Tab-separated table of C-alpha atoms and ligand atoms in Angstrom:
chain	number	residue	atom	x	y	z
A	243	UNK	CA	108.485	69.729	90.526
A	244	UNK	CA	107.669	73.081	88.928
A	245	UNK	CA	105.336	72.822	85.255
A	246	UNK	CA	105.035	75.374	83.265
A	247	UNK	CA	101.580	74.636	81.103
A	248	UNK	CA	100.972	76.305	77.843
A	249	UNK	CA	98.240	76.291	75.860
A	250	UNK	CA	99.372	78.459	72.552
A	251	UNK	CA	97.356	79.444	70.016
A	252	UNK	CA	97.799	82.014	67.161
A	253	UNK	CA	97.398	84.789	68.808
A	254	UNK	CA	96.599	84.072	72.464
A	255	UNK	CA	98.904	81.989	74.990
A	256	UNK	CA	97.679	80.411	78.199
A	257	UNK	CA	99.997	79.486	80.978
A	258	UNK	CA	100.260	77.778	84.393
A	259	UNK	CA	102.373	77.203	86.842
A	260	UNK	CA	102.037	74.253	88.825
A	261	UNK	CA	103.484	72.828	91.869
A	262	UNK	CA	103.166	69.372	90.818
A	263	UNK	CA	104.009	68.178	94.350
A	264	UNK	CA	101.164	69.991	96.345
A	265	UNK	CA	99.201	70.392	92.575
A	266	UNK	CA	98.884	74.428	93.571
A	267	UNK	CA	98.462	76.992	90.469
A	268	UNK	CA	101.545	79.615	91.456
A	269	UNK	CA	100.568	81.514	88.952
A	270	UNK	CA	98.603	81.417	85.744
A	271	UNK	CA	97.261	84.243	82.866
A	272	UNK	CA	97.654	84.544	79.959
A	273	UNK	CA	98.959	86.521	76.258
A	274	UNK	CA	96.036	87.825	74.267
A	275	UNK	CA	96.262	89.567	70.653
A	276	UNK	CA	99.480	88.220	70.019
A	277	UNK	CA	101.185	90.042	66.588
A	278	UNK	CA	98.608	92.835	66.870
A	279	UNK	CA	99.401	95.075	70.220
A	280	UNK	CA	99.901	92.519	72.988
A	281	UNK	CA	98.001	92.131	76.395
A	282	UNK	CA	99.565	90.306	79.229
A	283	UNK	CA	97.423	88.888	82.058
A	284	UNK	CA	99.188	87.782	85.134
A	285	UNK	CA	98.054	86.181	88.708
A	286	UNK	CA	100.028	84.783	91.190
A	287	UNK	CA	98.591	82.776	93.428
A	288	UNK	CA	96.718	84.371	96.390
A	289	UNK	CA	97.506	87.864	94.397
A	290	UNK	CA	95.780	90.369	92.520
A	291	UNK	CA	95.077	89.692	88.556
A	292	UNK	CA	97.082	92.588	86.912
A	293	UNK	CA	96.304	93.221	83.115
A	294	UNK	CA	98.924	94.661	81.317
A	295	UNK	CA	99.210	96.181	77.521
A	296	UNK	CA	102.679	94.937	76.023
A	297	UNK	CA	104.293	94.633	73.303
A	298	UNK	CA	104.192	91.247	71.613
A	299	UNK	CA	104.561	90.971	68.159
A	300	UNK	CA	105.596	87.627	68.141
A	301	UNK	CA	105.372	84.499	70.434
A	302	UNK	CA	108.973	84.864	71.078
A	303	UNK	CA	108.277	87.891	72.678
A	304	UNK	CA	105.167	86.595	74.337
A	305	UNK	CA	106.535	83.735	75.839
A	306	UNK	CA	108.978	85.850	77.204
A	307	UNK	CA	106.948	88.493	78.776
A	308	UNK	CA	105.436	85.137	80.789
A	309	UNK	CA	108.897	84.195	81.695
A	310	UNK	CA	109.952	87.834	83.147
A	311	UNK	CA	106.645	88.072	85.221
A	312	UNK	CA	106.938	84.971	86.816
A	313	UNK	CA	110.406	85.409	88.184
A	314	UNK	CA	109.518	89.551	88.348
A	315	UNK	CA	110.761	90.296	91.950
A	316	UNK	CA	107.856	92.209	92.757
A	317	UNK	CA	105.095	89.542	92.926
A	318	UNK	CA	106.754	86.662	90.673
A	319	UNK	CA	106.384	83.364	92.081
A	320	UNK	CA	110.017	82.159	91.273
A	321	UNK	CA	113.532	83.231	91.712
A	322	UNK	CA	115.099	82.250	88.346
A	323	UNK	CA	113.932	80.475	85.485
A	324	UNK	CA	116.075	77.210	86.580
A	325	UNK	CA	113.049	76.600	89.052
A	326	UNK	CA	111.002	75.940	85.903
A	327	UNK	CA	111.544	71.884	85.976
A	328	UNK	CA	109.568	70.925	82.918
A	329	UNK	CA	106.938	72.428	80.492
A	330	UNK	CA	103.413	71.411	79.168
A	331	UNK	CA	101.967	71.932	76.325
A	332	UNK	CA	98.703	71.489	74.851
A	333	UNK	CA	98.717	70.059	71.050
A	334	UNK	CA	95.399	69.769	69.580
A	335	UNK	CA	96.066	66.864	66.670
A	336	UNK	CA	97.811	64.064	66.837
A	337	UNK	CA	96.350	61.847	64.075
A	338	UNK	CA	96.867	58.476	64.415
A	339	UNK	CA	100.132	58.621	65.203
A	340	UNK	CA	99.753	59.558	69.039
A	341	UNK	CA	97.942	57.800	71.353
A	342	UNK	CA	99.169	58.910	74.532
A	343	UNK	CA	101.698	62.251	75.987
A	344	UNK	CA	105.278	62.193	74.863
A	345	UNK	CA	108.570	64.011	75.585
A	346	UNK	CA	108.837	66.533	72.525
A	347	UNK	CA	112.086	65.907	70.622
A	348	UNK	CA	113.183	66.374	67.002
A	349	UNK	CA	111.904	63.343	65.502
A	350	UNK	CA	108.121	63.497	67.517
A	351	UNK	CA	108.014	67.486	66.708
A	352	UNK	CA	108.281	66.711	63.021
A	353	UNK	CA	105.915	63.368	63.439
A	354	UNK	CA	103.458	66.430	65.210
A	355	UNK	CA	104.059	68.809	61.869
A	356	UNK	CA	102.941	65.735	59.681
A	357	UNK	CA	99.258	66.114	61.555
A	358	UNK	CA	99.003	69.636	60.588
A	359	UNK	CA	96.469	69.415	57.475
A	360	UNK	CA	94.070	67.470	60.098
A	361	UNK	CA	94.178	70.907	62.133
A	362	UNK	CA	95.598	73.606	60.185
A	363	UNK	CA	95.047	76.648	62.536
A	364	UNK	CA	96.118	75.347	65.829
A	365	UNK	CA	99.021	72.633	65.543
A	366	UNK	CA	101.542	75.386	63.948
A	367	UNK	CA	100.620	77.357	66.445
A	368	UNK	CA	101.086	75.069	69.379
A	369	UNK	CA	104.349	74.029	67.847
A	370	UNK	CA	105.379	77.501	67.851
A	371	UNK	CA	105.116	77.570	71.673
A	372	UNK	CA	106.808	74.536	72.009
A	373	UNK	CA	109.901	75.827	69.814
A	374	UNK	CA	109.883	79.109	71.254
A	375	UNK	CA	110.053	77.237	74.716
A	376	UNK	CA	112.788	75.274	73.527
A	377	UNK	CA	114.675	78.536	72.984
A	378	UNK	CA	114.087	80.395	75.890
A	379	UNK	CA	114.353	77.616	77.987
A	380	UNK	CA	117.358	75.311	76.605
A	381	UNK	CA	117.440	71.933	78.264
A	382	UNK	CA	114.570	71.822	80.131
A	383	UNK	CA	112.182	69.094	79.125
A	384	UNK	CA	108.934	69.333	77.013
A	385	UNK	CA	105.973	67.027	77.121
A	386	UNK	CA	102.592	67.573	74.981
A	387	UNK	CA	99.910	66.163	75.965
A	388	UNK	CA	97.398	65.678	72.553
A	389	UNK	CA	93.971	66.555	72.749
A	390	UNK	CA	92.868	63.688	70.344
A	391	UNK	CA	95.136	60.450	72.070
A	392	UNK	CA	92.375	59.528	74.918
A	393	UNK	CA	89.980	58.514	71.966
A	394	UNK	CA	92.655	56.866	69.969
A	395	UNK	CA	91.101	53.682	71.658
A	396	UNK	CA	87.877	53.739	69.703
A	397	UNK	CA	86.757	50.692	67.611
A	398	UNK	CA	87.191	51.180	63.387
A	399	UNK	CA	83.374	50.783	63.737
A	400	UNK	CA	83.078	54.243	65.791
A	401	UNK	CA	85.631	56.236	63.833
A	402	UNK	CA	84.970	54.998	60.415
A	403	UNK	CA	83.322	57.540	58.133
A	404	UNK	CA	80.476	56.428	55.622
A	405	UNK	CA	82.981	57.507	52.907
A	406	UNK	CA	85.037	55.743	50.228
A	407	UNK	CA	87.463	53.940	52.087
A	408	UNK	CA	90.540	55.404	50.203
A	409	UNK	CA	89.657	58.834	51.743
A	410	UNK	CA	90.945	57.218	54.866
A	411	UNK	CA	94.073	55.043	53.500
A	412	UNK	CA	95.337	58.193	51.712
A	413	UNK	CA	94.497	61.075	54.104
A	414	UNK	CA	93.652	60.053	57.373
A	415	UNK	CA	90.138	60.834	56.957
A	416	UNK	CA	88.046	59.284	60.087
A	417	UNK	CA	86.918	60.122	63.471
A	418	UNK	CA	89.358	61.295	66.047
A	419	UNK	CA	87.459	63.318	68.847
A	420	UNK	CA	88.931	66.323	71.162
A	421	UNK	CA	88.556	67.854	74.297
A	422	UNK	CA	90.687	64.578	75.325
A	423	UNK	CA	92.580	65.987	78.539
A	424	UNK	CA	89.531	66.551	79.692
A	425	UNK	CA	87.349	63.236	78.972
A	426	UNK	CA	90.497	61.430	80.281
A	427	UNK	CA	90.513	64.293	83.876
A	428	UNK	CA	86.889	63.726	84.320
A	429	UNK	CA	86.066	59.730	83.807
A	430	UNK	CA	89.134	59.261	85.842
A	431	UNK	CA	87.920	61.316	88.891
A	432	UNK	CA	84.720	60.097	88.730
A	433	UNK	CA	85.670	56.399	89.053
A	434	UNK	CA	87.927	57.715	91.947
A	435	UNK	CA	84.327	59.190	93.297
A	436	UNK	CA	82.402	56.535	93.144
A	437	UNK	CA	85.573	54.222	94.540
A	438	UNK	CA	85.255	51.538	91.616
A	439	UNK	CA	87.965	50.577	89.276
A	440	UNK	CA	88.315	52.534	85.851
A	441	UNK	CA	87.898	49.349	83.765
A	442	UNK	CA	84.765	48.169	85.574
A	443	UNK	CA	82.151	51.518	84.625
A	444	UNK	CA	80.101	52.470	81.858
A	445	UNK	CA	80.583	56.083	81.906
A	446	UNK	CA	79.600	59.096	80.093
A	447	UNK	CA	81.456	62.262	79.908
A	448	UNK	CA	79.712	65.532	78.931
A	449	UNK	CA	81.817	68.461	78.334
A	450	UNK	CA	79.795	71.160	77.567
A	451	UNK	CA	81.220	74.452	77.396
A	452	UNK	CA	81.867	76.936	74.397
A	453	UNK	CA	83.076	73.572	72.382
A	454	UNK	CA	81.453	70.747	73.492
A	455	UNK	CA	81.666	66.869	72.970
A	456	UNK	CA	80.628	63.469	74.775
A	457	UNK	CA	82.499	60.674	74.927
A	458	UNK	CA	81.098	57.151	76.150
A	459	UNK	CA	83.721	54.557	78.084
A	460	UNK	CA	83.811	51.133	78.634
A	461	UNK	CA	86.416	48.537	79.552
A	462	UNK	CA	88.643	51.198	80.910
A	463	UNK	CA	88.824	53.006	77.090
A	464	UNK	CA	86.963	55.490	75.422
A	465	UNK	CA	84.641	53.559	72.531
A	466	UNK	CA	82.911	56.994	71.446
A	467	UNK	CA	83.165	60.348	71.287
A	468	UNK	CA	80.811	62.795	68.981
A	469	UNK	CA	83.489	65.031	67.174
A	470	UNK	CA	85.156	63.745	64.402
A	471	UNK	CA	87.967	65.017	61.902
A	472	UNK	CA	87.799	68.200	63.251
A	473	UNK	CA	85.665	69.951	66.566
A	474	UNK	CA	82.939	70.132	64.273
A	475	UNK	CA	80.784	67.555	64.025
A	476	UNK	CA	78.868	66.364	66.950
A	477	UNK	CA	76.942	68.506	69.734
A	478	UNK	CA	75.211	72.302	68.882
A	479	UNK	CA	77.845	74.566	70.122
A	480	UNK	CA	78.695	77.905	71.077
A	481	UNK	CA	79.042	79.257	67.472
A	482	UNK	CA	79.482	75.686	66.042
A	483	UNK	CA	76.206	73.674	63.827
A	484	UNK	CA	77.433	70.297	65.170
A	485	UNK	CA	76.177	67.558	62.647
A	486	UNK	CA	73.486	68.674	60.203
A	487	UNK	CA	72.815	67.032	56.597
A	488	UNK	CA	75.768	68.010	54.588
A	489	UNK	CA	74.185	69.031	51.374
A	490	UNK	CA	73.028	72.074	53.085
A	491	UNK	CA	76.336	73.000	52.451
A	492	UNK	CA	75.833	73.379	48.575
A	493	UNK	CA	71.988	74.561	48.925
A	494	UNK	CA	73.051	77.258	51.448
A	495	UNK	CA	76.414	77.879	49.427
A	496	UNK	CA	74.448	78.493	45.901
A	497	UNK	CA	71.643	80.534	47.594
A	498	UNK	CA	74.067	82.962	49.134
A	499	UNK	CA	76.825	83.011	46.706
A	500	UNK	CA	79.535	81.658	49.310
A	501	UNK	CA	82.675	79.424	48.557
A	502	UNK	CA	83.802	76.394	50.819
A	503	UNK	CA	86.148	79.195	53.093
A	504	UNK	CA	82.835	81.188	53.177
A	505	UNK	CA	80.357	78.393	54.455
A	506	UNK	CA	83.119	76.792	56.439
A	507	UNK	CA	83.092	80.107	58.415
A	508	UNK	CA	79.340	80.019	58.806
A	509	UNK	CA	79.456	76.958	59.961
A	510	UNK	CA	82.251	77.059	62.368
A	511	UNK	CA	81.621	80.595	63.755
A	512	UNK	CA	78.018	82.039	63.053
A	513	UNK	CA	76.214	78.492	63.802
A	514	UNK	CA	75.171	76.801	66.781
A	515	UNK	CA	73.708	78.704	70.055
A	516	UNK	CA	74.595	81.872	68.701
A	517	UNK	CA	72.882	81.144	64.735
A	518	UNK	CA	69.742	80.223	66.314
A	519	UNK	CA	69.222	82.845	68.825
A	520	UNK	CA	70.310	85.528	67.270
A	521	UNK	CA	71.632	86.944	70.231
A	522	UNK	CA	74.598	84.935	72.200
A	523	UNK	CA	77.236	82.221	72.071
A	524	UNK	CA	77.288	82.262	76.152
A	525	UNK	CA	74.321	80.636	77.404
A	526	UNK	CA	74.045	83.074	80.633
A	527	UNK	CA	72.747	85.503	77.703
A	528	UNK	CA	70.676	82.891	76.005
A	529	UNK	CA	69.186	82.128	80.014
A	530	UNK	CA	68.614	86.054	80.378
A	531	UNK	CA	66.757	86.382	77.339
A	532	UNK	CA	64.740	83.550	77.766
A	533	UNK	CA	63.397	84.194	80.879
A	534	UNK	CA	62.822	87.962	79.926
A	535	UNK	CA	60.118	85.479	76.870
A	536	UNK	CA	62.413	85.921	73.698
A	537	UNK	CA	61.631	82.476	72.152
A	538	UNK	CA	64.050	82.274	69.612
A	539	UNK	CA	66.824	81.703	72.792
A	540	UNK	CA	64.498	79.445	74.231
A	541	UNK	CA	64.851	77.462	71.027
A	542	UNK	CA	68.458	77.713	71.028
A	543	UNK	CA	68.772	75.984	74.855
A	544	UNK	CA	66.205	73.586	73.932
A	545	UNK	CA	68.081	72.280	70.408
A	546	UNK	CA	70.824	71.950	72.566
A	547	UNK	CA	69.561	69.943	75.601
A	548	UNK	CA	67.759	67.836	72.872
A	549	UNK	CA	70.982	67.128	70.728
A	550	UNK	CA	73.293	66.346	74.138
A	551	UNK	CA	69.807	63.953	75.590
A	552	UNK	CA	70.003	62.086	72.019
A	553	UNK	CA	73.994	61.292	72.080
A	554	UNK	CA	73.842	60.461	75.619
A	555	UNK	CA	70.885	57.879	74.459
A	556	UNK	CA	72.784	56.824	71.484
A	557	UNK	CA	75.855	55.714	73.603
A	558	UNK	CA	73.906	54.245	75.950
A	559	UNK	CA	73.178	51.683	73.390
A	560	UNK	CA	76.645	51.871	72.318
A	561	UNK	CA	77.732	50.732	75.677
A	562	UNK	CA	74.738	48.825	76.365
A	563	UNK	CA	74.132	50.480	79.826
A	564	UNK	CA	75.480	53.458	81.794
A	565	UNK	CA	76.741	53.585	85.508
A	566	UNK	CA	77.220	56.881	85.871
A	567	UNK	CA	77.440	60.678	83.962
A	568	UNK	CA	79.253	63.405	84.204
A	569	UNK	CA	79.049	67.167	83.292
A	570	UNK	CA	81.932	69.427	83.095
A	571	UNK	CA	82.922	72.627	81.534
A	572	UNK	CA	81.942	76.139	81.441
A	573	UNK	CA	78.200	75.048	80.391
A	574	UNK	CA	78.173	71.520	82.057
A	575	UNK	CA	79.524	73.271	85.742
A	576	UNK	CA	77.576	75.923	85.732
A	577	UNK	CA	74.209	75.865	83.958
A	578	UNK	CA	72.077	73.587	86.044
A	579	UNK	CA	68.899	74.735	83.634
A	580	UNK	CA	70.773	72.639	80.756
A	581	UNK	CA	71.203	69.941	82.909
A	582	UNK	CA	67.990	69.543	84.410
A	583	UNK	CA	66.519	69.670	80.670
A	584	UNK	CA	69.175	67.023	79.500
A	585	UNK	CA	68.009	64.955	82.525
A	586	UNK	CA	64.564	65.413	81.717
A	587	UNK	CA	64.931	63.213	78.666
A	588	UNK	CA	66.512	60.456	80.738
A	589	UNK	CA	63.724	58.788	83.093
A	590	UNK	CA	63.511	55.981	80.986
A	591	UNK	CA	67.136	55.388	82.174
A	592	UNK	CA	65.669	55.224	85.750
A	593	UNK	CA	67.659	59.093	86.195
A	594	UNK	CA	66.063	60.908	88.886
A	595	UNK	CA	67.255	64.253	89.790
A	596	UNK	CA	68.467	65.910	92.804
A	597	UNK	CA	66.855	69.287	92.118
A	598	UNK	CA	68.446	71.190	95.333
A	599	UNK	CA	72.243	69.827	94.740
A	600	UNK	CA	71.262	70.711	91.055
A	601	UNK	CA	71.074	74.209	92.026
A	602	UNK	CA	74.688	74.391	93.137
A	603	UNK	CA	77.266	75.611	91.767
A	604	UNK	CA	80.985	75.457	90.426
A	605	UNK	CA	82.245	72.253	92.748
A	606	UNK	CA	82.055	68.366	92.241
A	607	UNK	CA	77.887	67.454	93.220
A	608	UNK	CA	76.242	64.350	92.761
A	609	UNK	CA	73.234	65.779	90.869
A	610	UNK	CA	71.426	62.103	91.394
A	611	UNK	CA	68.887	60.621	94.214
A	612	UNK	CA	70.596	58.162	96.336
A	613	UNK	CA	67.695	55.856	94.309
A	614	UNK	CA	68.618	56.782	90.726
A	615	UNK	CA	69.703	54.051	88.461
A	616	UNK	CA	72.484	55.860	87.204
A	617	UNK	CA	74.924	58.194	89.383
A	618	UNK	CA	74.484	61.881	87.962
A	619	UNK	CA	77.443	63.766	88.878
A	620	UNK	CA	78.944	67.764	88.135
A	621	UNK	CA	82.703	67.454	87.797
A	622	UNK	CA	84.942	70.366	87.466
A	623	UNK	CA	87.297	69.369	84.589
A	624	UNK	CA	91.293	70.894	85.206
A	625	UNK	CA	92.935	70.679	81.724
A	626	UNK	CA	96.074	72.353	83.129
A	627	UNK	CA	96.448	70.260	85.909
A	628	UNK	CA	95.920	66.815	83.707
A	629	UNK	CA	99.071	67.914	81.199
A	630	UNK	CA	101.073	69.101	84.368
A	631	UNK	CA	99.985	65.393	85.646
A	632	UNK	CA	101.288	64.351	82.709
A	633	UNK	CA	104.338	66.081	82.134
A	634	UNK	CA	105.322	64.646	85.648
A	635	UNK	CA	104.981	61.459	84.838
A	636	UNK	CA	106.890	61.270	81.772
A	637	UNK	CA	109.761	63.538	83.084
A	638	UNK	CA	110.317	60.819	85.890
A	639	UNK	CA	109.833	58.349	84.044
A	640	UNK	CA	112.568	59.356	81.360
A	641	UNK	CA	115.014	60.480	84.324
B	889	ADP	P1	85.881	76.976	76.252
B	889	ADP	O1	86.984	76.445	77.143
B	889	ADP	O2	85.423	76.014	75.198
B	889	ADP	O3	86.085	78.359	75.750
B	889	ADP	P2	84.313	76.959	78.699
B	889	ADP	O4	84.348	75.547	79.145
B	889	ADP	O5	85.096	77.962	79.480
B	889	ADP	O6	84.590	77.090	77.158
B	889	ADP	O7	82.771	77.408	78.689
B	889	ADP	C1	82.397	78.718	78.380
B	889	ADP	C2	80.885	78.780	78.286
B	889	ADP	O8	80.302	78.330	79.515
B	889	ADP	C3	80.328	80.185	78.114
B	889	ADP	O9	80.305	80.563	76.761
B	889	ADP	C4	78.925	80.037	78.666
B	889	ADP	O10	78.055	79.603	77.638
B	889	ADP	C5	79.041	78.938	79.693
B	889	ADP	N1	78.939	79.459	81.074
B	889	ADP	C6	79.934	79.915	81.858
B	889	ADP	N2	79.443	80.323	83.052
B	889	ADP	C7	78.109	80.107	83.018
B	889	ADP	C8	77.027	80.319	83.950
B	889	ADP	N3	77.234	80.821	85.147
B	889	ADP	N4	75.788	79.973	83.528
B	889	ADP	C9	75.555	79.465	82.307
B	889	ADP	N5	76.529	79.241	81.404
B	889	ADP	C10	77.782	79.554	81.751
């Protein structure tokens, strides 16, 4: 079965196309500046990446620029649009009200329209890819795949807010975690690793990459996971604060004459990595500049290391025990400087660390001695390939 993925945002579109029966990309890219000028990115597999400025004023016409170039005769990847047997799509929020991937009809796209306060700039958006999908390609069947259902499992006692309870019976307001697909990829292939059954493992998940999050399993369900309402709370970020004491909102607010819009921006896009150093959201800058002796990105990799060492320590007591870690994402893949001084925190845990396999890079590594307590591992995470997973699954299992 062919999946088209999409991952549509307001005004950038990601796409895949995956042969769900050998699970090979044929072609991926994807639709940036949407509504402004429009560039297309296309690359089929074993081909060339070509960049290409287009027209696309709306998704309509995105969507369809990704439909032309993937059946384009020149280097396309399919005939006609019938080979297209299903399509994926990324929603960010699903409230309470989805705890696991369903076919998109009617009825669910209008339960999926009811979460939109809980994430008001990307679930119109990703419902406008799933419409405009629905359009261009009548009949063929649509799956989304949430990014909040994996933690829908989580006790009241992990996602209950410190709040007046009537801020949760009236709007929903408690802890739903993201990043999802991803904790859900990850713990999954690293039971398969270490050949033990799902249920039986105290894992922890560490996704670290622009947005970041943990998530601590048990019992074959995730009991934790450090964002909350929204992607902000939780780990230091790229741009993000993560938790910090919430009346520096107001102190910050009256000292620099901003509203709730203005501080919300500060503390969604001018905080984290990039707030403290000064210089960088991407930590290959913050690496750079540290080792060239600027302190202040020193600082920044340090508060972040220190904040990721503390929740991994907290859910250790919230599981009471770990078997094995995991880091994934841009950051957690890539950076093994981060995750040696994560690690570094952890000998009490009985942790030791592989320092050569540490070095490596970009592949699934046991990071761990053979001796070490707890099994240390890097894990690629493959978002696109989970929801194509997914859409597989519930396509056959509707036919
Ligand atoms: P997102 O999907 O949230 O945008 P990613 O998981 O792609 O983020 O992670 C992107 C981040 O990963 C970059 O901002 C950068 O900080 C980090 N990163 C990527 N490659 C490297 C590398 N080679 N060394 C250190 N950090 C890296």
């Amino acid at each position: 079965m062919n999946v088209l993925v999409i991952n549509c945002g307001s005004s950038s579109l990601k796409y895949q196309l995956i042969n769900t029966d050998t699970e090979e990309v044929m072609a991926k890219g994807l639709c940036e500046r949407i509504g402004i000028d429009g560039v297309l990115t296309y690359q089929p597999k074993g081909g060339e990446k070509e960049k290409t400025e287009a027209a696309m004023l709306t998704h309509n016409e995105a969507i369809q620029l990704v439909l032309d170039a993937l059946v384009n005769p020149k280097n396309g990847v399919i005939k006609d649009l019938g080979e297209i047997d299903a399509v994926g799509h990324r929603i960010v929020h699903g409230g309470e009200k989805f705890t696991k991937s369903v076919i998109l009809d009617d009825e669910v796209i209008k339960t999926i329209e009811e979460c939109n306060d809980l994430a008001p700039l990307h679930n119109p958006a990703n419902l406008i890819g799933v419409r405009t999908c629905q359009k261009l390609m009548p009949g063929v069947p649509m799956v989304g795949v949430f990014d909040t259902a994996f933690h829908q499992t989580m006790p009241a006692k992990a996602y209950t807010y410190g709040l007046p309870y009537e801020y949760y019976e009236k709007y929903k307001v408690r802890r739903y975690g993201f990043h999802g697909t991803s904790h859900n990829f990850v713990s999954h292939r690293l039971a398969e690793i270490l050949g033990k059954p799902y249920d039986s493992l105290k894992m922890i998940i560490c996704h670290l990459g622009n947005g970041a999050s943990i998530s601590a399993i048990k019992d074959g369900k995730c009991q934790d996971t450090s964002m909350g309402l929204t992607p902000l709370e939780g780990l230091v970020m790229g741009t993000r604060s993560g938790d910090i004491d919430p009346s520096i909102m107001e102190f910050v607010a009256n000292k620099e004459g901003l509203d709730m819009a203005g501080m919300m921006n500060v503390l969604n896009k001018k905080s984290g990595v990039l707030g403290i150093s000064g210089i960088s959201s991407d930590f290959r800058d913050l690496e750079e500049a540290a080792d060239g002796g600027n302190e202040r990105a020193k600082l920044a990799m340090e508060v972040f290391a220190y904040r990721v060492a503390k929740y991994i320590g907290s859910y250790v007591a919230a599981l009471n025990g770990v078997d094995a870690i995991a880091f994934t994402a841009g950051i957690g893949e890539n950076a093994p400087t981060i995750r040696k001084m994560v690690l570094s925190y952890l000998g009490y845990l009985g942790i030791k660390l592989n320092e050569e396999e540490n070095g490596k890079r970009g592949e699934e590594l046991t990071i761990s001695t053979p001796d070490s307590k707890v099994t240390v591992m890097v894990i690629p995470t493959n978002e696109e390939l989970a929801i194509a997973r997914e859409t597989l699954a519930l396509v056959k299992a509707n036919a």
